[in-house]
Coordinates of N, CA, C and O in Angstrom, one line a residue:
M1 N 4.7 37.6 11.0 CA 4.7 39.0 10.0 C 4.5 40.5 10.8 O 5.3 41.0 10.6
A2 N 3.8 39.9 12.1 CA 3.9 41.4 12.9 C 5.3 41.8 13.1 O 5.7 42.6 13.6
D3 N 6.1 40.8 13.7 CA 7.4 40.6 14.3 C 8.3 41.5 13.0 O 9.2 42.1 13.0
K4 N 8.2 40.8 11.7 CA 8.3 42.1 10.6 C 8.4 43.2 10.7 O 9.4 43.8 10.3
K5 N 7.3 43.4 10.7 CA 6.8 44.9 10.6 C 7.3 45.8 11.9 O 7.8 46.8 11.7
R6 N 7.3 44.9 12.8 CA 8.1 45.6 14.2 C 9.5 45.9 13.8 O 10.3 46.6 14.2
T7 N 10.3 44.8 13.5 CA 11.8 44.9 13.3 C 12.0 46.0 11.8 O 12.9 46.8 11.8
R8 N 10.9 46.3 11.0 CA 11.3 47.1 9.4 C 10.8 48.8 10.1 O 11.7 49.1 10.0
L9 N 9.9 48.7 11.3 CA 9.8 49.7 12.0 C 10.6 50.2 13.0 O 11.4 51.4 13.1
R10 N 11.5 49.3 13.4 CA 12.5 49.6 14.8 C 13.9 50.3 13.2 O 14.5 50.5 13.8
D11 N 14.2 49.5 12.4 CA 15.2 49.8 11.6 C 14.9 51.1 11.3 O 16.2 51.8 10.9
F12 N 14.1 51.4 10.8 CA 13.8 52.9 10.1 C 13.5 54.1 11.3 O 14.2 55.0 11.0
Q13 N 13.2 53.7 13.1 CA 13.7 54.3 13.8 C 15.0 54.6 13.7 O 15.7 55.6 14.3
V14 N 15.8 53.7 14.2 CA 17.1 53.8 14.2 C 17.8 54.5 13.1 O 18.8 55.7 13.5
A15 N 17.8 54.0 11.8 CA 18.4 54.9 10.6 C 18.0 56.5 10.6 O 18.9 57.1 10.7
L16 N 16.7 56.8 11.0 CA 16.3 58.1 11.6 C 16.9 58.7 12.2 O 17.5 59.6 12.5
A17 N 16.9 58.0 13.4 CA 17.9 58.3 14.8 C 19.4 59.0 14.1 O 19.8 59.8 14.6
E18 N 20.1 58.1 13.6 CA 21.6 58.4 13.1 C 21.5 59.4 12.4 O 22.4 60.2 12.4
R19 N 20.7 59.7 11.2 CA 20.7 60.6 10.6 C 20.2 62.0 11.3 O 21.0 62.6 10.7
L20 N 19.4 61.7 12.0 CA 19.1 63.3 13.1 C 20.8 63.4 13.5 O 20.5 64.9 13.8
Q21 N 21.2 62.3 14.3 CA 22.7 62.9 14.8 C 23.4 63.2 14.1 O 24.2 64.0 14.1
Q22 N 23.5 62.6 12.8 CA 24.7 63.0 11.7 C 24.3 64.9 11.6 O 25.3 65.5 11.2
A23 N 23.0 64.9 11.3 CA 22.5 66.6 10.7 C 23.2 67.0 11.5 O 23.1 68.5 11.3
T24 N 22.2 66.8 12.9 CA 23.2 68.1 14.0 C 24.4 68.3 14.4 O 24.9 69.2 14.8
R25 N 25.0 67.2 14.0 CA 26.9 67.2 14.1 C 27.5 68.0 12.8 O 28.3 68.3 12.9
Q26 N 26.6 68.5 11.4 CA 27.0 69.0 10.8 C 26.2 70.6 10.6 O 25.3 70.7 9.9
P27 N 26.8 71.4 11.5 CA 26.1 72.6 11.5 C 26.1 73.6 10.2 O 25.4 74.2 9.8
E28 N 27.1 73.3 9.4 CA 27.1 73.8 7.9 C 26.2 73.8 6.8 O 25.6 73.9 6.2
R29 N 25.5 72.5 7.2 CA 24.6 71.7 6.5 C 22.9 72.5 7.2 O 23.1 72.1 8.4
R30 N 22.3 73.0 6.4 CA 21.1 73.4 6.7 C 19.7 72.6 6.6 O 18.8 72.5 6.0
S31 N 20.0 71.1 7.5 CA 19.1 70.4 7.6 C 17.6 70.3 8.6 O 17.8 71.1 9.5
R32 N 16.5 70.0 8.0 CA 15.4 70.2 8.7 C 14.4 68.8 8.4 O 14.7 68.0 7.3
L33 N 14.0 68.5 9.5 CA 13.1 67.1 9.8 C 12.1 67.5 8.9 O 11.1 68.9 8.8
A34 N 11.3 66.8 7.7 CA 10.4 67.1 7.0 C 9.0 66.3 7.2 O 9.2 64.8 7.3
V35 N 7.9 66.8 7.4 CA 6.6 66.3 7.6 C 5.6 66.5 6.9 O 5.3 67.5 6.5
S36 N 4.8 65.4 7.0 CA 3.4 65.8 6.2 C 2.1 66.0 7.3 O 1.8 65.4 8.0
V37 N 1.4 67.1 7.0 CA 0.7 67.6 8.0 C -0.9 67.6 7.1 O -0.6 68.9 6.5
G38 N -1.4 67.2 7.1 CA -2.7 67.2 6.6 C -2.3 67.7 4.6 O -1.4 66.2 4.2
D39 N -2.5 68.4 3.8 CA -1.9 68.4 2.3 C -0.8 69.5 3.1 O -0.3 69.7 1.6
R40 N -0.5 69.8 3.9 CA 1.0 70.6 3.7 C 2.6 70.0 4.0 O 2.2 69.0 5.0
R41 N 3.5 70.3 3.8 CA 4.7 69.9 4.0 C 5.5 70.9 4.4 O 5.5 71.7 4.7
L42 N 5.8 70.3 6.0 CA 6.3 71.3 6.8 C 7.8 70.9 7.1 O 8.1 69.5 7.2
L43 N 8.6 72.0 7.4 CA 10.1 71.6 7.9 C 10.5 71.7 9.5 O 9.8 73.0 9.6
C44 N 11.3 71.1 10.0 CA 11.2 71.6 11.4 C 12.8 71.5 11.8 O 13.3 70.6 11.2
S45 N 12.9 72.3 12.4 CA 14.5 72.6 12.9 C 15.0 71.3 14.0 O 14.2 70.7 14.9
L46 N 15.7 71.0 13.8 CA 16.3 69.6 14.5 C 16.8 70.0 15.6 O 16.8 69.4 16.8
D47 N 16.8 71.5 16.2 CA 17.1 71.9 17.3 C 15.9 72.2 18.6 O 16.0 71.8 19.8
E48 N 15.0 72.0 17.7 CA 13.6 71.8 18.5 C 12.7 70.4 18.5 O 12.0 70.6 19.2
V49 N 13.3 69.6 17.9 CA 12.9 68.2 17.9 C 13.5 67.6 18.7 O 15.1 67.2 18.8
A50 N 12.9 66.8 20.1 CA 13.7 65.9 21.0 C 14.0 64.5 20.5 O 14.9 63.2 20.5
E51 N 12.8 64.0 19.5 CA 12.4 62.8 19.4 C 11.2 62.5 18.3 O 10.3 63.4 18.5
V52 N 11.3 61.4 17.1 CA 10.2 61.0 16.6 C 9.8 59.8 16.9 O 10.8 58.9 16.8
A53 N 8.4 59.3 17.1 CA 8.2 58.1 17.7 C 6.8 57.9 17.3 O 6.1 58.6 16.5
P54 N 6.5 56.4 17.1 CA 4.7 56.3 16.7 C 4.0 56.4 17.8 O 4.4 56.9 18.9
V55 N 2.9 57.2 17.2 CA 1.8 57.6 18.6 C 1.5 56.5 19.2 O 0.8 55.6 19.1
P56 N 1.7 56.9 20.7 CA 1.4 55.8 21.4 C -0.2 55.9 22.0 O -1.1 57.1 21.3
A57 N -0.8 55.1 22.9 CA -2.2 55.5 23.2 C -2.1 56.8 24.2 O -1.6 57.1 24.9
V58 N -3.5 57.5 23.9 CA -3.7 58.7 23.7 C -4.9 58.8 24.7 O -5.7 58.7 24.2
T59 N -4.6 59.4 25.6 CA -6.1 59.6 26.9 C -6.4 60.8 26.8 O -6.5 62.0 27.1
R60 N -7.8 61.1 26.0 CA -8.7 61.9 26.0 C -8.9 62.7 27.2 O -8.7 61.9 28.4
V61 N -8.9 63.9 27.1 CA -9.2 64.8 28.6 C -10.3 66.0 28.2 O -10.9 66.1 27.1
A62 N -11.3 65.6 28.7 CA -12.8 66.4 28.8 C -12.6 67.9 28.8 O -11.9 68.3 29.5
K63 N -13.5 67.8 28.0 CA -13.7 69.5 27.9 C -12.8 70.2 27.2 O -12.4 71.1 27.7
T64 N -12.0 69.8 26.0 CA -10.9 70.4 25.5 C -11.3 70.6 23.7 O -12.4 69.9 23.3
Q65 N -10.0 71.3 23.5 CA -10.5 71.8 21.8 C -11.0 70.2 21.3 O -9.7 69.5 21.8
P66 N -11.3 70.6 19.9 CA -10.7 69.3 19.5 C -9.5 68.8 19.1 O -9.5 67.6 18.1
W67 N -8.8 69.6 18.5 CA -7.3 69.8 18.0 C -6.6 69.0 19.4 O -5.4 68.8 18.8
F68 N -6.7 68.9 20.5 CA -6.0 68.6 22.0 C -6.5 67.1 21.6 O -7.5 67.2 22.5
L69 N -5.9 65.9 21.3 CA -5.7 65.0 21.5 C -6.1 64.1 23.2 O -6.5 63.4 23.3
G70 N -5.1 64.9 24.1 CA -5.1 64.6 25.5 C -3.9 64.2 25.5 O -2.9 65.1 25.0
V71 N -3.6 63.7 26.8 CA -2.2 63.4 27.0 C -1.6 61.8 26.8 O -2.4 60.9 26.6
A72 N -0.2 61.7 26.5 CA 0.3 60.5 26.3 C 1.5 60.2 26.8 O 2.6 61.1 27.3
N73 N 1.6 58.8 27.6 CA 2.9 58.4 28.3 C 4.0 57.8 27.3 O 4.0 57.1 27.0
V74 N 5.0 58.8 27.4 CA 6.3 58.3 26.7 C 7.6 57.7 27.7 O 8.0 59.0 27.8
R75 N 7.6 56.7 27.6 CA 8.7 56.5 28.8 C 8.6 56.9 29.9 O 9.5 57.7 30.1
G76 N 7.3 56.8 30.6 CA 7.7 57.7 31.9 C 7.3 59.1 32.2 O 7.0 59.2 32.7
T77 N 7.0 59.6 30.8 CA 6.8 61.3 30.7 C 5.8 61.6 30.1 O 5.3 60.8 29.0
L78 N 4.7 62.5 30.9 CA 3.2 62.5 30.1 C 3.7 63.9 29.4 O 4.3 64.9 29.5
Y79 N 2.6 63.8 28.1 CA 3.2 64.7 27.0 C 1.8 65.3 26.6 O 0.6 64.4 26.6
A80 N 1.5 66.2 26.6 CA 0.1 67.1 25.9 C 0.4 67.0 24.5 O 1.3 67.3 23.9
V81 N -0.7 66.3 23.7 CA -0.6 66.0 22.6 C -1.7 66.7 21.8 O -2.9 66.4 21.9
T82 N -1.5 67.3 20.6 CA -1.9 68.1 19.3 C -1.7 67.5 18.5 O -0.9 66.9 17.7
D83 N -3.1 67.4 17.2 CA -3.4 67.2 16.3 C -2.6 68.4 15.6 O -3.8 69.5 15.2
L84 N -1.7 68.7 14.8 CA -1.3 69.7 14.3 C -1.9 70.0 13.2 O -2.3 71.2 12.7
S85 N -2.7 68.9 12.3 CA -3.2 69.6 11.0 C -5.0 69.8 11.7 O -5.4 70.9 11.1
R86 N -5.3 69.3 12.6 CA -6.3 70.1 13.0 C -6.6 71.4 14.0 O -7.2 72.5 13.4
W87 N -5.1 71.4 14.3 CA -5.2 72.8 15.0 C -5.2 74.3 13.8 O -5.1 75.0 13.9
L88 N -3.6 73.3 12.6 CA -4.0 74.4 11.3 C -5.2 74.7 10.5 O -5.5 75.2 9.6
G89 N -6.3 74.2 10.9 CA -7.6 73.9 10.8 C -8.0 72.9 9.6 O -8.6 73.2 8.8
G90 N -7.1 72.2 9.5 CA -7.3 71.1 8.7 C -7.9 70.2 9.2 O -8.6 70.1 10.4
V91 N -7.8 68.9 8.3 CA -8.9 67.6 9.0 C -7.9 66.6 9.9 O -6.8 66.4 10.1
A92 N -8.7 65.8 10.4 CA -8.0 65.2 11.6 C -6.8 64.4 11.5 O -7.2 63.5 10.0
T93 N -5.8 64.1 11.7 CA -4.8 63.1 11.1 C -4.9 61.7 11.3 O -5.9 61.4 12.7
R94 N -5.1 61.3 10.4 CA -5.4 59.6 10.7 C -4.1 58.9 11.4 O -3.3 59.0 11.0
Q95 N -5.3 58.2 12.3 CA -4.2 57.5 13.5 C -3.5 55.8 12.8 O -4.1 55.2 13.1
D96 N -2.7 56.2 11.6 CA -2.3 55.0 11.3 C -1.1 54.6 11.1 O -0.5 55.5 12.2
A97 N -0.3 53.5 10.6 CA 1.2 53.0 10.9 C 2.1 54.3 10.5 O 3.1 54.4 10.9
E98 N 1.6 55.1 9.7 CA 2.5 56.3 9.0 C 2.4 57.5 10.2 O 3.3 58.1 10.0
A99 N 1.4 57.5 10.9 CA 1.5 58.8 11.5 C 2.6 58.7 12.8 O 2.6 57.9 13.3
R100 N 3.2 59.8 12.8 CA 4.2 60.0 14.0 C 3.9 61.3 15.2 O 3.3 61.9 14.9
L101 N 4.2 60.9 16.5 CA 4.3 61.5 17.4 C 5.7 62.7 16.9 O 6.9 62.0 17.4
V102 N 5.5 63.6 17.3 CA 6.7 64.9 17.1 C 6.8 65.3 18.6 O 6.1 66.0 18.6
I103 N 7.9 65.0 19.3 CA 8.0 65.6 21.1 C 9.1 66.5 20.9 O 10.0 66.4 19.9
L104 N 8.7 68.2 20.9 CA 9.6 69.3 21.1 C 10.5 69.0 22.1 O 10.4 68.4 23.5
G105 N 11.8 69.5 22.0 CA 13.0 69.4 22.9 C 13.7 70.5 22.6 O 13.1 71.8 22.7
G106 N 14.8 70.3 22.9 CA 16.1 71.8 23.5 C 15.0 72.8 24.5 O 14.5 72.0 25.7
D107 N 14.9 73.7 24.6 CA 14.7 74.8 25.3 C 13.1 74.7 25.5 O 12.1 75.3 26.4
L108 N 12.3 73.9 24.5 CA 11.0 73.7 24.8 C 10.4 72.5 25.1 O 9.3 72.1 25.9
A109 N 11.7 71.5 25.9 CA 11.1 70.2 26.4 C 10.0 70.7 27.4 O 9.2 69.8 28.3
R110 N 10.4 71.5 28.1 CA 9.8 72.4 29.5 C 8.3 71.9 29.4 O 7.6 71.8 30.5
H111 N 7.7 72.1 28.2 CA 6.4 72.2 28.0 C 5.5 71.0 27.8 O 4.3 71.3 27.5
R112 N 6.5 69.9 27.5 CA 6.1 68.7 27.4 C 5.0 68.5 26.5 O 3.8 67.9 26.8
T113 N 5.2 69.1 25.6 CA 4.5 69.0 24.3 C 4.9 68.0 23.0 O 5.6 67.9 22.4
A114 N 3.8 67.5 22.6 CA 4.0 66.5 21.7 C 3.2 66.7 20.6 O 1.8 67.0 20.6
L115 N 3.5 66.8 19.4 CA 2.4 66.9 17.7 C 2.4 65.8 17.0 O 3.7 64.8 16.7
V116 N 1.2 65.5 16.7 CA 0.9 64.6 15.7 C 0.7 64.9 14.1 O 0.1 66.1 14.0
V117 N 1.9 64.3 13.6 CA 1.9 64.7 12.2 C 1.5 63.2 11.5 O 1.8 62.2 11.9
G118 N 1.4 63.7 10.1 CA 0.3 62.4 9.2 C 1.3 61.4 9.0 O 1.5 60.2 8.8
R119 N 3.3 61.8 8.8 CA 4.0 61.1 8.2 C 5.2 61.9 8.1 O 5.6 63.2 8.2
V120 N 6.5 61.6 8.3 CA 7.7 61.7 8.7 C 8.6 61.7 7.1 O 8.2 60.2 6.9
L121 N 8.8 62.7 6.4 CA 9.3 62.7 5.2 C 11.1 62.1 4.8 O 11.7 62.3 4.0
G122 N 11.3 62.2 6.4 CA 12.8 62.5 6.4 C 13.8 63.7 6.3 O 13.0 64.6 7.3
L123 N 15.0 63.8 6.3 CA 15.4 65.6 6.0 C 15.3 66.0 4.8 O 15.7 64.9 3.6
R124 N 15.4 66.8 4.7 CA 15.5 67.9 3.7 C 16.5 68.6 3.7 O 16.7 69.3 5.0
Q125 N 17.4 69.4 2.8 CA 18.5 70.6 3.0 C 18.2 71.4 2.2 O 17.6 71.5 1.2
L126 N 18.4 72.5 2.7 CA 17.6 74.1 2.3 C 18.5 74.2 1.0 O 18.2 75.3 0.7
E127 N 19.8 73.6 1.3 CA 20.8 74.2 0.3 C 20.2 74.0 -1.6 O 20.5 74.3 -2.3
G128 N 19.2 72.9 -1.6 CA 18.6 72.3 -2.7 C 17.5 72.8 -2.6 O 16.4 72.5 -3.6
M129 N 17.0 73.9 -2.0 CA 15.3 74.6 -2.3 C 15.8 76.2 -2.6 O 16.8 76.8 -2.1
E130 N 14.6 76.6 -3.6 CA 14.4 77.7 -3.2 C 13.5 78.8 -2.7 O 12.3 78.4 -2.5
P131 N 14.0 79.8 -2.0 CA 13.3 80.4 -0.8 C 11.8 81.3 -1.5 O 11.8 81.7 -2.7
V132 N 10.8 81.6 -1.1 CA 9.6 81.7 -1.3 C 9.8 83.1 -0.2 O 9.2 82.8 1.0
S133 N 9.0 83.8 -0.5 CA 8.6 85.4 0.0 C 7.5 85.6 0.3 O 6.4 85.3 -0.8
G134 N 7.0 86.2 1.2 CA 5.6 86.5 1.3 C 4.4 85.9 1.7 O 4.9 84.5 1.7
G135 N 3.3 86.0 2.5 CA 2.1 84.9 2.6 C 2.5 84.2 3.6 O 1.9 83.1 4.0
L136 N 3.5 84.3 5.1 CA 3.6 83.5 5.9 C 2.7 83.2 7.1 O 2.3 84.5 7.4
E137 N 2.5 82.1 7.4 CA 1.6 82.4 9.1 C 1.9 82.7 9.8 O 3.7 82.8 9.8
S138 N 2.2 83.3 11.1 CA 2.8 83.8 12.3 C 3.7 82.6 12.8 O 4.6 82.9 13.1
W139 N 3.5 81.2 12.4 CA 4.1 80.2 13.1 C 5.1 79.9 12.2 O 6.0 79.0 12.5
A140 N 5.4 80.6 11.1 CA 6.1 79.7 10.1 C 7.3 80.9 10.2 O 7.2 82.3 10.3
T141 N 8.8 80.2 9.8 CA 9.9 81.3 9.4 C 10.1 81.7 8.3 O 11.2 82.0 7.8
G142 N 9.7 80.7 7.3 CA 10.1 80.7 6.0 C 9.3 79.6 5.3 O 8.8 78.9 5.5
A143 N 9.4 80.3 3.8 CA 9.0 79.0 3.0 C 10.1 78.6 1.9 O 10.8 79.9 1.4
W144 N 10.2 77.5 1.6 CA 11.0 77.2 0.4 C 10.6 76.0 -0.5 O 9.4 75.4 -0.5
R145 N 10.9 76.2 -1.8 CA 10.5 75.3 -2.9 C 11.2 74.5 -3.4 O 12.7 75.2 -3.7
G146 N 11.2 73.3 -3.3 CA 12.0 71.9 -3.5 C 12.0 72.3 -5.6 O 11.4 72.8 -6.5
A147 N 13.1 71.8 -5.9 CA 13.3 71.3 -7.2 C 12.2 70.5 -7.9 O 12.4 70.6 -8.9
D148 N 11.3 69.4 -7.0 CA 10.4 69.0 -7.4 C 9.0 70.0 -7.4 O 8.1 69.5 -7.9
G149 N 9.4 71.2 -7.0 CA 8.0 72.0 -6.7 C 7.4 72.2 -6.1 O 6.2 72.7 -6.0
V150 N 7.3 71.3 -5.1 CA 6.8 70.9 -3.7 C 7.1 72.5 -2.9 O 8.2 72.9 -2.9
L151 N 6.0 72.9 -2.3 CA 6.1 74.1 -1.5 C 6.1 73.5 0.3 O 5.8 72.6 0.4
W152 N 7.4 73.9 0.6 CA 7.5 73.3 2.2 C 7.3 74.9 3.5 O 8.2 76.1 2.7
T153 N 7.1 74.4 4.4 CA 7.0 76.0 5.2 C 7.7 75.3 6.2 O 7.9 74.1 6.8
E154 N 8.5 76.2 6.7 CA 9.5 75.7 7.7 C 8.7 76.3 8.9 O 8.4 77.4 9.2
L155 N 8.4 75.4 10.1 CA 7.9 75.4 11.0 C 8.7 75.9 12.6 O 9.8 75.1 12.6
N156 N 8.0 77.0 13.4 CA 8.8 77.6 14.6 C 8.3 77.0 15.6 O 6.8 78.0 15.7
F157 N 8.7 75.9 16.2 CA 7.8 75.8 17.7 C 8.1 76.7 18.6 O 6.7 77.0 19.3
H158 N 8.8 77.5 18.7 CA 8.5 78.6 19.3 C 7.2 79.6 19.1 O 6.8 80.2 20.0
Q159 N 7.2 80.2 18.1 CA 6.3 80.9 17.4 C 5.0 79.9 18.2 O 3.9 80.5 18.2
L160 N 4.9 78.6 17.2 CA 3.9 77.8 17.8 C 3.1 78.1 18.9 O 2.1 78.3 19.1
L161 N 4.3 77.9 19.6 CA 3.6 77.8 21.5 C 3.1 79.1 21.7 O 3.0 79.5 23.0
G162 N 3.8 80.6 20.9 CA 3.3 81.6 21.6 C 2.5 82.2 20.6 O 2.1 82.9 21.1
E163 N 1.5 80.9 19.9 CA 0.3 81.5 19.2 C -0.7 81.7 20.6 O -1.1 80.7 21.4
P164 N -1.4 82.6 20.3 CA -2.7 82.7 20.9 C -3.5 81.5 20.8 O -4.1 81.1 19.8
G165 N -3.6 80.8 22.1 CA -4.6 79.8 22.0 C -4.1 78.3 21.9 O -4.8 77.5 22.4
F166 N -2.7 78.0 21.2 CA -1.9 77.2 21.3 C -2.1 76.1 22.6 O -2.4 75.5 22.5
L167 N -1.7 77.0 23.9 CA -1.5 76.4 24.9 C -2.6 76.3 25.9 O -3.5 76.0 27.1
Q168 N -4.1 76.9 25.3 CA -5.5 77.1 25.7 C -6.0 76.1 25.4 O -7.1 76.1 24.6
V169 N -6.2 74.8 26.2 CA -6.5 73.4 25.3 C -8.2 73.8 26.1 O -9.0 72.6 25.5
A170 N -8.5 74.2 26.8 CA -10.4 73.8 27.4 C -11.0 74.9 26.4 O -10.8 75.9 25.9
A171 N -12.3 73.7 26.2 CA -13.0 74.2 25.4 C -14.3 75.2 25.8 O -14.2 75.6 27.1

């Protein structure tokens, strides 16, 4: 049974990686990685995401903010791990089989930052959504309403890392 779950998880990760690669090869399409963070639905630019992985063991660091989970080793590289839901003022993300680690990439890779999200929902195309104006948080670059009525907020990791306090994890 455990082998079957691992195989399904591996198949899901391979399929997601292939879809991410396809989406980045199609610049005319405005694809975003869709994630669930608490009760929010967020869209992430594929240019800012290096990888999505299951949440590994995280080593706590004493005297840090409650939203800072600690550090994790992902294939030999240490990442600072933040619970994005808690940082946004929500409840702690459940560390279950759906939780994922979103590792920042591109020019943000130097920060060695990873965010825990509740669930990866796949890719969303902005073409099928209606822009929503006003009321954006400082870390957001836009808001969109899907055909199903769901509100999606586009997260800008550059702006998030520029937020006062985000990189200040000491309590």
